Amino acid sequence: MLKKVFASAVFGVEASTITVEVNVDKGVGYHLVGLPDNAIKESNYRIAAALQNNNYRIPGKKITINMAPADLRKEGSAYDLTLAIGILAASSQIKAENLEDYLIMGELSLDGSLQPIKGALPIAVKAREEGFKGFILPMQNAKEAAIVDDLKVYGVDNITQVINHFDKGETLEQTIINTREEFYKNLDFPEFDFADVKGQESIKRCMEIAAAGGHNIILIGPPGSGKTMLAKRLPSILPPMTLHEALETTKIHSVVGRVKAHAGLMAQRPFRSPHHTISNVALVGGGSYPQPGEISLSHNGVLFLDELPEFKREVLEVMRQPLEDREVTISRAKFTVTYPSSFMLVASMNPSPSGYFNDPDAPITSSPAEMQRYMGKISGPLLDRIDIHIEVTPVPFEKLSDDRKGESSVEIRKRVTKARENQTERFKELENIHYNAQMNTKQIRKFCKLDEASLQLLKSAMERLNLSARAYDRILKVARTIADLEGSKDVLGAHISEAIQYRSLDREGWLG
């Protein structure tokens, strides 16, 4: 007897429907075909134990299981429940008239209970597209899948519930969440708050500008000056995620199984801080069966690289193209996957190997040759893509011991959101540009026109500080953002002079 059960496989951030055909015939043997990986091949041991512990069994006949399309590689343990239900239905141990209406997935424990799966959200999106009436999956993933409208999602704890649903007509409890309500409920509670930061007013201002224009930023300062503390608080002042952004972000985290159990939509922007020993595959994504890397996990959020010169140079170089294109494409012989990677890069570094550059009271000083070698680890093209360079100085004791609270993240976020709204209005005709940092040279010329006095100011600053040509466009972009924060239509001299201060690494004496 032949039965068909439906499951799904995830490639990139999209899912493809898999038809599991189970045929029970005379003879003996268990044949699983259709390019399954080792985790799927081992499933018959898990299925046999789970069925036996729930008073069912794998029949002693010839069982042939095909996972179609047969030329598409399937991997992971999420097909256990699909195969088990298919075997029970094909061997007539259970009735299953409406089996084809459901997409069924889950990993089985030996007692028949279910373990969570990866990629529940993209699978649910595909199930709705293909017109399935319901999606049966482990309870831990039910909230994540229930984000998708017009699809009945049933979270189950044990294979017995699924068997009773098909065999005895017992109804499963549908998981229903109000996506919008869940999403907006969690928006205004950032984990880290700028109110905790003592002093550092100029750096907070820099962070506000970076958030308002989506600019990449690098913080340069000695150990203990608060670089990491400031970076961790940046997501709290970024504009709240839109529902579309939240769906995109949750999809990527779902693929790698990083969505918290019993959590629905991600409402807070991601903040990723990889260690400097990271490989380029872990950062950008890839592997023999590609997975998203850190840059995709920080999509719509912040990627923080602490101690930038400590990262391997080739790791930093592979980031150059994704920073420009805001997506990363990984090609393999048989397929190509594209992961979105539109993130804000925040980097920090000590100004020298010892960490105390230009400090006369420093316990250690570095020679010019050591300095050159240290700074040389960061390539010019990578610095090209960082709009704001700012020096962070340690906070004096008076500020540290001050009891007054600083301005809260929610207050700063209001100004940032207003500036972003101005930019959305400005770029509404342009498809791929949403904020100032994404402008190319042509758009900079159009939207950052200067009057004669401002032009002269910029000219003299560039000559006196010996700024490079790459700094010119960056200064104009940052000045445009400063003007947006003030609600000014035009870029004025005051905006240009403030933007010039944020190009520390372009000046003579830093990068020889």
Coordinates of C-alpha atoms in Angstrom, one line a residue:
M1 CA 0.0 0.0 0.0
L2 CA 1.3 3.4 -0.9
K3 CA 0.9 6.6 1.2
K4 CA 2.1 10.1 0.7
V5 CA 3.1 12.5 3.5
F6 CA 4.4 16.0 3.1
A7 CA 7.4 17.7 4.7
S8 CA 9.8 20.5 3.7
A9 CA 13.5 21.2 3.2
V10 CA 15.2 24.6 3.7
F11 CA 17.7 26.1 1.3
G12 CA 19.0 29.5 2.1
V13 CA 16.1 31.2 3.7
E14 CA 13.5 29.6 1.4
A15 CA 11.8 26.2 1.9
S16 CA 10.9 23.5 -0.7
T17 CA 8.1 21.0 -0.2
I18 CA 9.2 17.3 0.0
T19 CA 6.8 14.5 -0.8
V20 CA 7.6 11.4 1.3
E21 CA 6.2 8.3 -0.5
V22 CA 6.0 5.2 1.7
N23 CA 5.3 1.8 0.1
V24 CA 4.7 -1.3 2.2
D25 CA 5.0 -4.5 0.1
K26 CA 5.6 -8.3 0.5
G27 CA 9.1 -9.2 1.5
V28 CA 11.6 -7.9 4.0
G29 CA 13.8 -4.8 4.1
Y30 CA 13.9 -1.1 4.8
H31 CA 15.0 1.1 1.9
L32 CA 15.2 4.9 2.3
V33 CA 16.1 6.7 -1.0
G34 CA 16.1 10.3 -2.3
L35 CA 19.5 11.7 -1.1
P36 CA 19.0 11.5 2.7
D37 CA 21.9 12.4 4.9
N38 CA 23.1 10.3 7.9
A39 CA 20.7 11.9 10.4
I40 CA 17.8 10.7 8.2
K41 CA 19.3 7.3 7.5
E42 CA 19.5 6.7 11.3
S43 CA 15.9 7.7 11.8
N44 CA 14.6 4.1 11.5
Y45 CA 16.1 3.3 14.9
R46 CA 14.5 6.3 16.5
I47 CA 11.1 5.6 14.8
A48 CA 11.2 1.9 15.8
A49 CA 11.8 2.7 19.5
A50 CA 9.2 5.5 19.5
L51 CA 6.5 3.4 17.9
Q52 CA 7.2 0.4 20.2
N53 CA 7.0 2.6 23.3
N54 CA 3.6 3.8 22.1
N55 CA 2.2 0.3 21.3
Y56 CA 2.8 0.5 17.5
R57 CA 5.5 -1.1 15.4
I58 CA 7.4 -1.0 12.2
P59 CA 5.9 -3.9 10.1
G60 CA 8.2 -6.8 9.2
K61 CA 7.6 -6.3 5.5
K62 CA 9.5 -4.6 2.7
I63 CA 9.3 -0.8 3.3
T64 CA 10.4 1.5 0.5
I65 CA 10.5 5.2 1.3
N66 CA 11.3 7.8 -1.4
M67 CA 11.8 11.5 -0.6
A68 CA 10.9 13.4 -3.7
P69 CA 12.3 15.3 -5.5
A70 CA 14.9 12.6 -5.3
D71 CA 17.9 14.7 -6.6
L72 CA 17.6 17.3 -3.8
R73 CA 19.7 16.6 -0.8
K74 CA 17.7 16.3 2.5
E75 CA 19.4 16.8 5.9
G76 CA 18.6 16.8 9.6
S77 CA 16.4 14.9 11.9
A78 CA 13.2 16.9 11.3
Y79 CA 11.7 14.2 9.1
D80 CA 11.3 11.5 11.9
L81 CA 7.6 12.3 12.5
T82 CA 6.9 12.5 8.8
L83 CA 8.4 9.0 8.1
A84 CA 6.7 7.5 11.2
I85 CA 3.2 8.7 10.3
G86 CA 3.8 7.5 6.7
I87 CA 4.8 4.0 7.8
L88 CA 1.8 3.7 10.1
A89 CA -0.6 4.9 7.4
A90 CA 1.0 2.7 4.6
S91 CA 0.8 -0.4 6.9
S92 CA -2.8 0.3 7.8
Q93 CA -2.1 0.6 11.5
I94 CA -3.9 4.0 11.5
K95 CA -6.6 5.5 9.3
A96 CA -5.4 8.6 7.5
E97 CA -7.9 9.9 4.9
N98 CA -6.9 13.6 5.0
L99 CA -3.1 13.1 5.4
E100 CA -2.3 15.2 2.3
D101 CA -3.9 18.3 3.8
Y102 CA -1.1 18.6 6.3
L103 CA 2.6 19.3 6.4
I104 CA 4.1 17.2 9.2
M105 CA 7.6 17.7 10.7
G106 CA 9.4 16.9 14.0
E107 CA 12.3 15.0 15.5
L108 CA 11.4 12.0 17.6
S109 CA 12.8 11.0 21.0
L110 CA 12.8 7.2 21.8
D111 CA 9.7 7.7 24.0
G112 CA 7.7 9.3 21.2
S113 CA 8.1 12.9 22.5
L114 CA 9.1 15.6 20.0
Q115 CA 12.2 17.7 19.8
P116 CA 12.3 21.2 18.1
I117 CA 13.2 21.6 14.5
K118 CA 15.1 24.4 12.5
G119 CA 13.5 26.6 9.9
A120 CA 9.9 26.5 11.2
L121 CA 9.1 30.0 9.9
P122 CA 10.2 29.6 6.2
I123 CA 8.5 26.1 6.2
A124 CA 5.2 27.7 7.4
V125 CA 5.5 30.4 4.7
K126 CA 5.9 27.7 2.0
A127 CA 3.1 25.6 3.5
R128 CA 0.7 28.6 3.1
E129 CA 1.9 29.2 -0.5
E130 CA 1.3 25.6 -1.4
G131 CA -2.2 25.6 0.0
F132 CA -1.8 23.2 2.9
K133 CA -4.7 23.3 5.5
G134 CA -2.4 22.7 8.5
F135 CA 1.1 22.4 9.7
I136 CA 1.8 19.8 12.5
L137 CA 5.2 20.4 14.3
P138 CA 6.8 20.3 17.8
M139 CA 5.2 22.6 20.5
Q140 CA 8.5 24.5 21.0
N141 CA 8.3 25.8 17.4
A142 CA 4.5 26.4 17.2
K143 CA 4.6 30.1 18.1
E144 CA 7.3 30.8 15.5
A145 CA 5.2 29.1 12.8
A146 CA 2.0 30.7 13.9
I147 CA 3.3 34.1 12.8
V148 CA 2.1 33.1 9.3
D149 CA -1.5 34.1 8.7
D150 CA -4.1 31.8 6.9
L151 CA -2.3 28.6 8.0
K152 CA -3.5 26.4 10.9
V153 CA -0.6 25.6 13.1
Y154 CA -0.8 22.6 15.5
G155 CA 2.0 22.3 18.2
V156 CA 2.3 18.8 19.5
D157 CA 4.3 17.2 22.4
N158 CA 4.1 13.5 21.5
I159 CA 3.5 11.3 18.4
T160 CA 0.5 9.8 20.2
Q161 CA -1.4 13.1 19.7
V162 CA -0.7 13.0 16.0
I163 CA -1.8 9.3 15.7
N164 CA -5.0 10.0 17.7
H165 CA -5.8 13.0 15.5
F166 CA -5.7 10.9 12.3
D167 CA -6.9 7.6 13.6
K168 CA -9.5 8.5 16.2
G169 CA -10.5 12.0 15.0
E170 CA -9.2 13.8 18.2
T171 CA -8.8 17.4 17.3
L172 CA -5.4 19.0 17.9
E173 CA -5.3 22.4 19.6
Q174 CA -4.4 25.2 17.2
T175 CA -1.7 27.7 18.1
I176 CA -3.0 31.2 17.5
I177 CA -1.0 34.4 18.1
N178 CA -1.8 38.0 17.3
T179 CA 1.4 38.8 15.4
R180 CA 1.0 42.5 15.6
E181 CA 0.1 42.6 19.3
E182 CA 3.1 40.3 20.2
F183 CA 5.4 42.4 18.1
Y184 CA 4.4 45.8 19.4
K185 CA 4.3 44.5 23.0
N186 CA 8.1 43.9 23.0
L187 CA 9.3 47.0 21.1
D188 CA 10.0 49.5 23.8
F189 CA 12.0 47.4 26.3
P190 CA 15.6 47.5 25.3
E191 CA 17.9 45.3 27.3
F192 CA 20.7 47.9 27.5
D193 CA 20.0 51.6 27.9
F194 CA 22.1 54.7 27.2
A195 CA 20.9 56.1 30.6
D196 CA 23.5 53.8 32.2
V197 CA 26.5 55.5 30.4
K198 CA 28.3 58.1 32.5
G199 CA 29.9 61.0 30.6
Q200 CA 30.9 60.3 27.0
E201 CA 28.4 62.9 25.6
S202 CA 30.3 63.4 22.4
I203 CA 30.4 59.7 21.7
K204 CA 26.7 59.4 22.4
R205 CA 26.2 62.1 19.9
C206 CA 28.2 60.1 17.4
M207 CA 26.2 57.0 18.1
E208 CA 23.0 59.0 17.5
I209 CA 24.3 60.2 14.1
A210 CA 25.4 56.7 13.1
A211 CA 22.0 55.3 14.0
A212 CA 20.1 58.1 12.2
G213 CA 21.9 57.6 8.9
G214 CA 22.7 53.9 9.2
H215 CA 26.4 54.7 9.1
N216 CA 29.2 52.2 9.9
I217 CA 31.3 53.5 12.8
I218 CA 34.7 52.7 14.4
L219 CA 35.6 53.6 18.0
I220 CA 39.2 54.1 18.8
G221 CA 40.3 54.3 22.4
P222 CA 42.4 52.8 25.2
P223 CA 41.2 49.8 27.2
G224 CA 38.4 50.5 29.7
S225 CA 37.2 53.7 28.0
G226 CA 33.7 52.2 27.4
K227 CA 33.8 51.2 23.7
T228 CA 32.0 47.9 24.2
M229 CA 29.5 49.4 26.6
L230 CA 28.5 52.0 24.0
A231 CA 28.4 49.6 21.1
K232 CA 26.0 47.2 23.1
R233 CA 23.6 50.1 23.5
L234 CA 23.4 51.0 19.9
P235 CA 20.5 48.7 18.9
S236 CA 18.4 50.4 21.6
I237 CA 18.4 53.7 19.8
L238 CA 17.9 52.3 16.2
P239 CA 14.4 52.9 14.9
P240 CA 12.0 50.1 15.9
M241 CA 11.9 47.2 13.4
T242 CA 9.0 47.2 11.0
L243 CA 6.9 44.0 10.8
H244 CA 8.5 43.2 7.4
E245 CA 12.1 43.6 8.9
A246 CA 11.1 41.5 11.9
L247 CA 9.8 38.7 9.6
E248 CA 13.0 38.8 7.5
T249 CA 15.2 38.6 10.6
T250 CA 13.2 35.9 12.3
K251 CA 13.4 33.8 9.1
I252 CA 17.2 33.8 9.1
H253 CA 17.5 33.0 12.9
S254 CA 14.9 30.3 12.3
V255 CA 17.0 28.6 9.7
V256 CA 19.9 28.1 12.1
G257 CA 17.6 27.3 15.0
R258 CA 18.4 30.4 17.0
V259 CA 14.8 31.6 17.7
K260 CA 14.2 31.1 21.4
A261 CA 11.8 28.2 22.3
H262 CA 8.2 29.3 22.6
A263 CA 9.1 32.7 21.1
G264 CA 7.3 34.2 18.1
L265 CA 8.5 37.1 16.1
M266 CA 11.8 38.8 17.0
A267 CA 11.0 42.4 18.1
Q268 CA 14.5 43.6 19.1
R269 CA 17.2 44.3 16.5
P270 CA 19.9 41.6 16.6
F271 CA 23.3 42.4 18.1
R272 CA 26.1 40.0 17.1
S273 CA 29.6 40.2 18.6
P274 CA 31.8 37.4 17.1
H275 CA 35.2 36.6 18.7
H276 CA 38.3 37.7 16.8
T277 CA 39.3 34.0 16.1
I278 CA 36.2 33.6 13.8
S279 CA 36.8 32.0 10.4
N280 CA 35.6 33.6 7.2
V281 CA 33.0 30.9 6.6
A282 CA 31.5 31.5 10.1
L283 CA 31.4 35.3 9.5
V284 CA 30.1 35.4 5.9
G285 CA 28.3 32.1 5.8
G286 CA 28.9 28.9 3.8
G287 CA 30.1 25.4 4.5
S288 CA 29.5 22.3 2.3
Y289 CA 25.7 22.7 3.1
P290 CA 25.5 26.5 3.4
Q291 CA 24.4 28.1 6.6
P292 CA 24.0 31.9 7.3
G293 CA 27.0 33.5 8.9
E294 CA 27.3 36.2 11.5
I295 CA 26.7 39.0 9.0
S296 CA 23.4 37.5 8.0
L297 CA 22.4 36.9 11.6
S298 CA 22.9 40.6 12.3
H299 CA 20.7 41.5 9.3
N300 CA 18.6 44.6 10.2
G301 CA 20.7 45.0 13.4
V302 CA 24.3 45.6 14.5
L303 CA 27.5 43.6 13.9
F304 CA 30.1 44.5 16.5
L305 CA 33.8 43.6 15.8
D306 CA 35.7 44.2 19.1
E307 CA 39.4 44.8 18.6
L308 CA 39.3 45.0 14.8
P309 CA 43.0 44.6 14.1
E310 CA 43.0 41.3 16.0
F311 CA 40.7 39.7 13.3
K312 CA 42.5 37.8 10.5
R313 CA 43.0 40.1 7.5
E314 CA 41.3 37.7 5.0
V315 CA 38.3 37.5 7.3
L316 CA 37.8 41.3 7.2
E317 CA 38.4 41.3 3.4
V318 CA 35.5 38.9 2.7
M319 CA 33.2 41.4 4.4
R320 CA 33.9 44.1 1.9
Q321 CA 31.4 43.0 -0.8
P322 CA 28.5 42.2 1.6
L323 CA 29.0 45.7 3.2
E324 CA 28.4 47.2 -0.3
D325 CA 25.7 44.9 -1.7
R326 CA 23.8 44.2 1.6
E327 CA 23.5 40.6 0.7
V328 CA 25.9 37.6 0.3
T329 CA 25.7 34.9 -2.3
I330 CA 27.2 31.5 -1.7
S331 CA 27.7 29.3 -4.8
R332 CA 28.1 25.5 -4.8
A333 CA 28.3 23.2 -7.8
K334 CA 24.6 22.3 -7.8
F335 CA 23.0 25.3 -6.2
T336 CA 23.4 29.0 -5.1
V337 CA 21.9 30.5 -2.0
T338 CA 21.6 34.2 -1.2
Y339 CA 21.3 35.5 2.4
P340 CA 20.4 39.1 3.2
S341 CA 23.0 41.0 5.2
S342 CA 22.0 44.6 5.6
F343 CA 23.6 45.5 8.9
M344 CA 25.4 48.3 10.7
L345 CA 29.1 47.7 11.3
V346 CA 30.4 48.9 14.6
A347 CA 34.1 48.3 15.2
S348 CA 36.4 49.1 18.1
M349 CA 40.1 49.1 18.4
N350 CA 42.9 50.3 20.6
P351 CA 44.9 53.1 19.1
S352 CA 48.2 51.1 19.3
P353 CA 49.3 47.5 20.3
S354 CA 49.8 48.6 23.9
G355 CA 46.5 50.5 23.8
Y356 CA 48.0 53.8 25.0
F357 CA 48.9 55.9 21.9
N358 CA 49.8 59.5 22.6
D359 CA 49.4 59.1 26.3
P360 CA 52.5 60.5 28.2
D361 CA 51.5 58.7 31.4
A362 CA 51.1 55.3 29.7
P363 CA 52.8 52.4 31.3
I364 CA 53.9 51.0 27.9
T365 CA 54.5 52.8 24.6
S366 CA 54.8 51.4 21.1
S367 CA 57.4 52.2 18.5
P368 CA 56.4 53.8 15.2
A369 CA 57.2 50.5 13.4
E370 CA 54.9 48.5 15.8
M371 CA 52.2 51.2 15.3
Q372 CA 52.5 50.9 11.5
R373 CA 52.2 47.1 11.6
Y374 CA 49.2 47.3 13.9
M375 CA 47.3 49.8 11.9
G376 CA 48.3 48.1 8.6
K377 CA 46.1 45.1 9.5
I378 CA 43.0 47.1 8.5
S379 CA 42.9 47.7 4.8
G380 CA 42.1 51.0 3.2
P381 CA 39.1 49.6 1.2
L382 CA 37.5 48.4 4.5
L383 CA 38.0 51.8 6.1
D384 CA 36.5 53.2 3.0
R385 CA 33.2 51.6 4.0
I386 CA 33.3 53.1 7.6
D387 CA 31.8 56.6 7.6
I388 CA 32.5 57.7 11.2
H389 CA 35.8 57.3 13.1
I390 CA 35.8 58.7 16.6
E391 CA 38.3 58.7 19.4
V392 CA 37.0 57.6 22.8
T393 CA 38.8 58.9 25.9
P394 CA 38.5 57.4 29.4
V395 CA 35.8 58.8 31.7
P396 CA 37.2 61.0 34.6
F397 CA 36.3 59.9 38.2
E398 CA 34.0 62.9 38.7
K399 CA 31.7 61.7 35.9
L400 CA 31.8 58.1 37.1
S401 CA 30.8 58.9 40.6
D402 CA 28.0 61.3 39.4
D403 CA 24.5 60.0 40.4
R404 CA 22.6 61.8 37.7
K405 CA 21.1 59.5 35.0
G406 CA 22.0 60.2 31.4
E407 CA 19.5 60.6 28.6
S408 CA 17.5 57.4 28.0
S409 CA 17.6 55.3 24.8
V410 CA 13.9 55.8 24.2
E411 CA 14.4 59.6 24.1
I412 CA 17.3 59.4 21.7
R413 CA 15.4 56.8 19.6
K414 CA 12.6 59.4 19.0
R415 CA 15.0 61.8 17.3
V416 CA 16.7 59.0 15.3
T417 CA 13.3 57.7 14.1
K418 CA 12.3 61.3 13.0
A419 CA 15.5 61.7 11.0
R420 CA 14.9 58.3 9.4
E421 CA 11.4 59.3 8.4
N422 CA 12.9 62.4 6.6
Q423 CA 15.2 60.0 4.7
T424 CA 12.4 57.6 3.8
E425 CA 10.5 60.5 2.3
R426 CA 13.6 61.7 0.4
F427 CA 14.5 58.3 -1.1
K428 CA 10.9 57.1 -1.7
E429 CA 11.5 57.1 -5.5
L430 CA 14.7 55.0 -5.2
E431 CA 14.2 51.2 -4.8
N432 CA 17.2 50.1 -2.8
I433 CA 18.0 53.2 -0.8
H434 CA 16.4 53.8 2.5
Y435 CA 18.9 55.9 4.5
N436 CA 21.8 58.2 4.0
A437 CA 24.6 55.6 4.3
Q438 CA 23.4 53.8 1.2
M439 CA 23.8 56.8 -1.1
N440 CA 26.2 56.5 -4.0
T441 CA 28.2 59.3 -5.5
K442 CA 25.4 60.4 -7.9
Q443 CA 22.9 60.7 -5.1
I444 CA 25.4 62.5 -2.8
R445 CA 25.8 65.2 -5.5
K446 CA 22.0 65.5 -5.7
F447 CA 21.0 65.5 -2.1
C448 CA 24.0 67.1 -0.4
K449 CA 24.4 70.4 -2.3
L450 CA 26.5 73.0 -0.5
D451 CA 26.5 76.8 -0.5
E452 CA 29.7 78.7 -1.4
A453 CA 30.7 79.2 2.3
S454 CA 30.3 75.6 3.2
L455 CA 32.2 74.5 0.1
Q456 CA 35.1 76.7 1.1
L457 CA 35.1 75.4 4.7
L458 CA 35.3 71.8 3.4
K459 CA 38.0 72.7 0.9
S460 CA 40.3 74.3 3.5
A461 CA 39.6 71.5 6.0
M462 CA 40.6 68.9 3.5
E463 CA 43.8 70.7 2.6
R464 CA 44.8 71.5 6.2
L465 CA 44.0 68.1 7.6
N466 CA 45.3 66.3 4.5
L467 CA 42.1 64.3 4.1
S468 CA 41.8 61.8 1.3
A469 CA 39.3 61.9 -1.5
R470 CA 37.5 59.0 0.1
A471 CA 36.8 61.2 3.1
Y472 CA 35.0 63.8 0.9
D473 CA 31.9 61.6 0.2
R474 CA 31.8 60.3 3.7
I475 CA 31.8 63.8 5.2
L476 CA 29.0 64.9 3.0
K477 CA 26.9 61.8 3.9
V478 CA 27.4 62.3 7.6
A479 CA 26.7 66.1 7.3
R480 CA 23.4 65.2 5.5
T481 CA 22.5 63.0 8.5
I482 CA 23.4 65.7 11.0
A483 CA 21.1 68.1 9.0
D484 CA 18.3 65.5 9.1
L485 CA 18.6 65.2 12.9
E486 CA 18.2 69.0 13.1
G487 CA 15.3 69.0 10.7
S488 CA 17.3 71.2 8.2
K489 CA 16.6 70.9 4.5
D490 CA 20.0 72.1 3.5
V491 CA 23.5 71.0 4.5
L492 CA 25.1 74.0 6.3
G493 CA 28.6 74.9 7.4
A494 CA 27.9 73.8 11.0
H495 CA 27.0 70.3 9.8
I496 CA 30.1 70.1 7.6
S497 CA 32.4 71.2 10.4
E498 CA 30.9 68.6 12.8
A499 CA 31.2 65.8 10.2
I500 CA 34.9 66.7 9.6
Q501 CA 35.6 65.8 13.3
Y502 CA 34.5 62.3 12.7
R503 CA 37.3 61.3 10.3
S504 CA 40.2 60.6 12.7
L505 CA 41.8 57.8 10.8
D506 CA 42.1 59.8 7.6
R507 CA 44.4 62.4 9.1
E508 CA 48.1 62.4 8.7
G509 CA 49.9 60.7 11.6
W510 CA 47.4 57.9 12.0
L511 CA 47.7 55.7 8.9
G512 CA 51.2 56.8 7.8

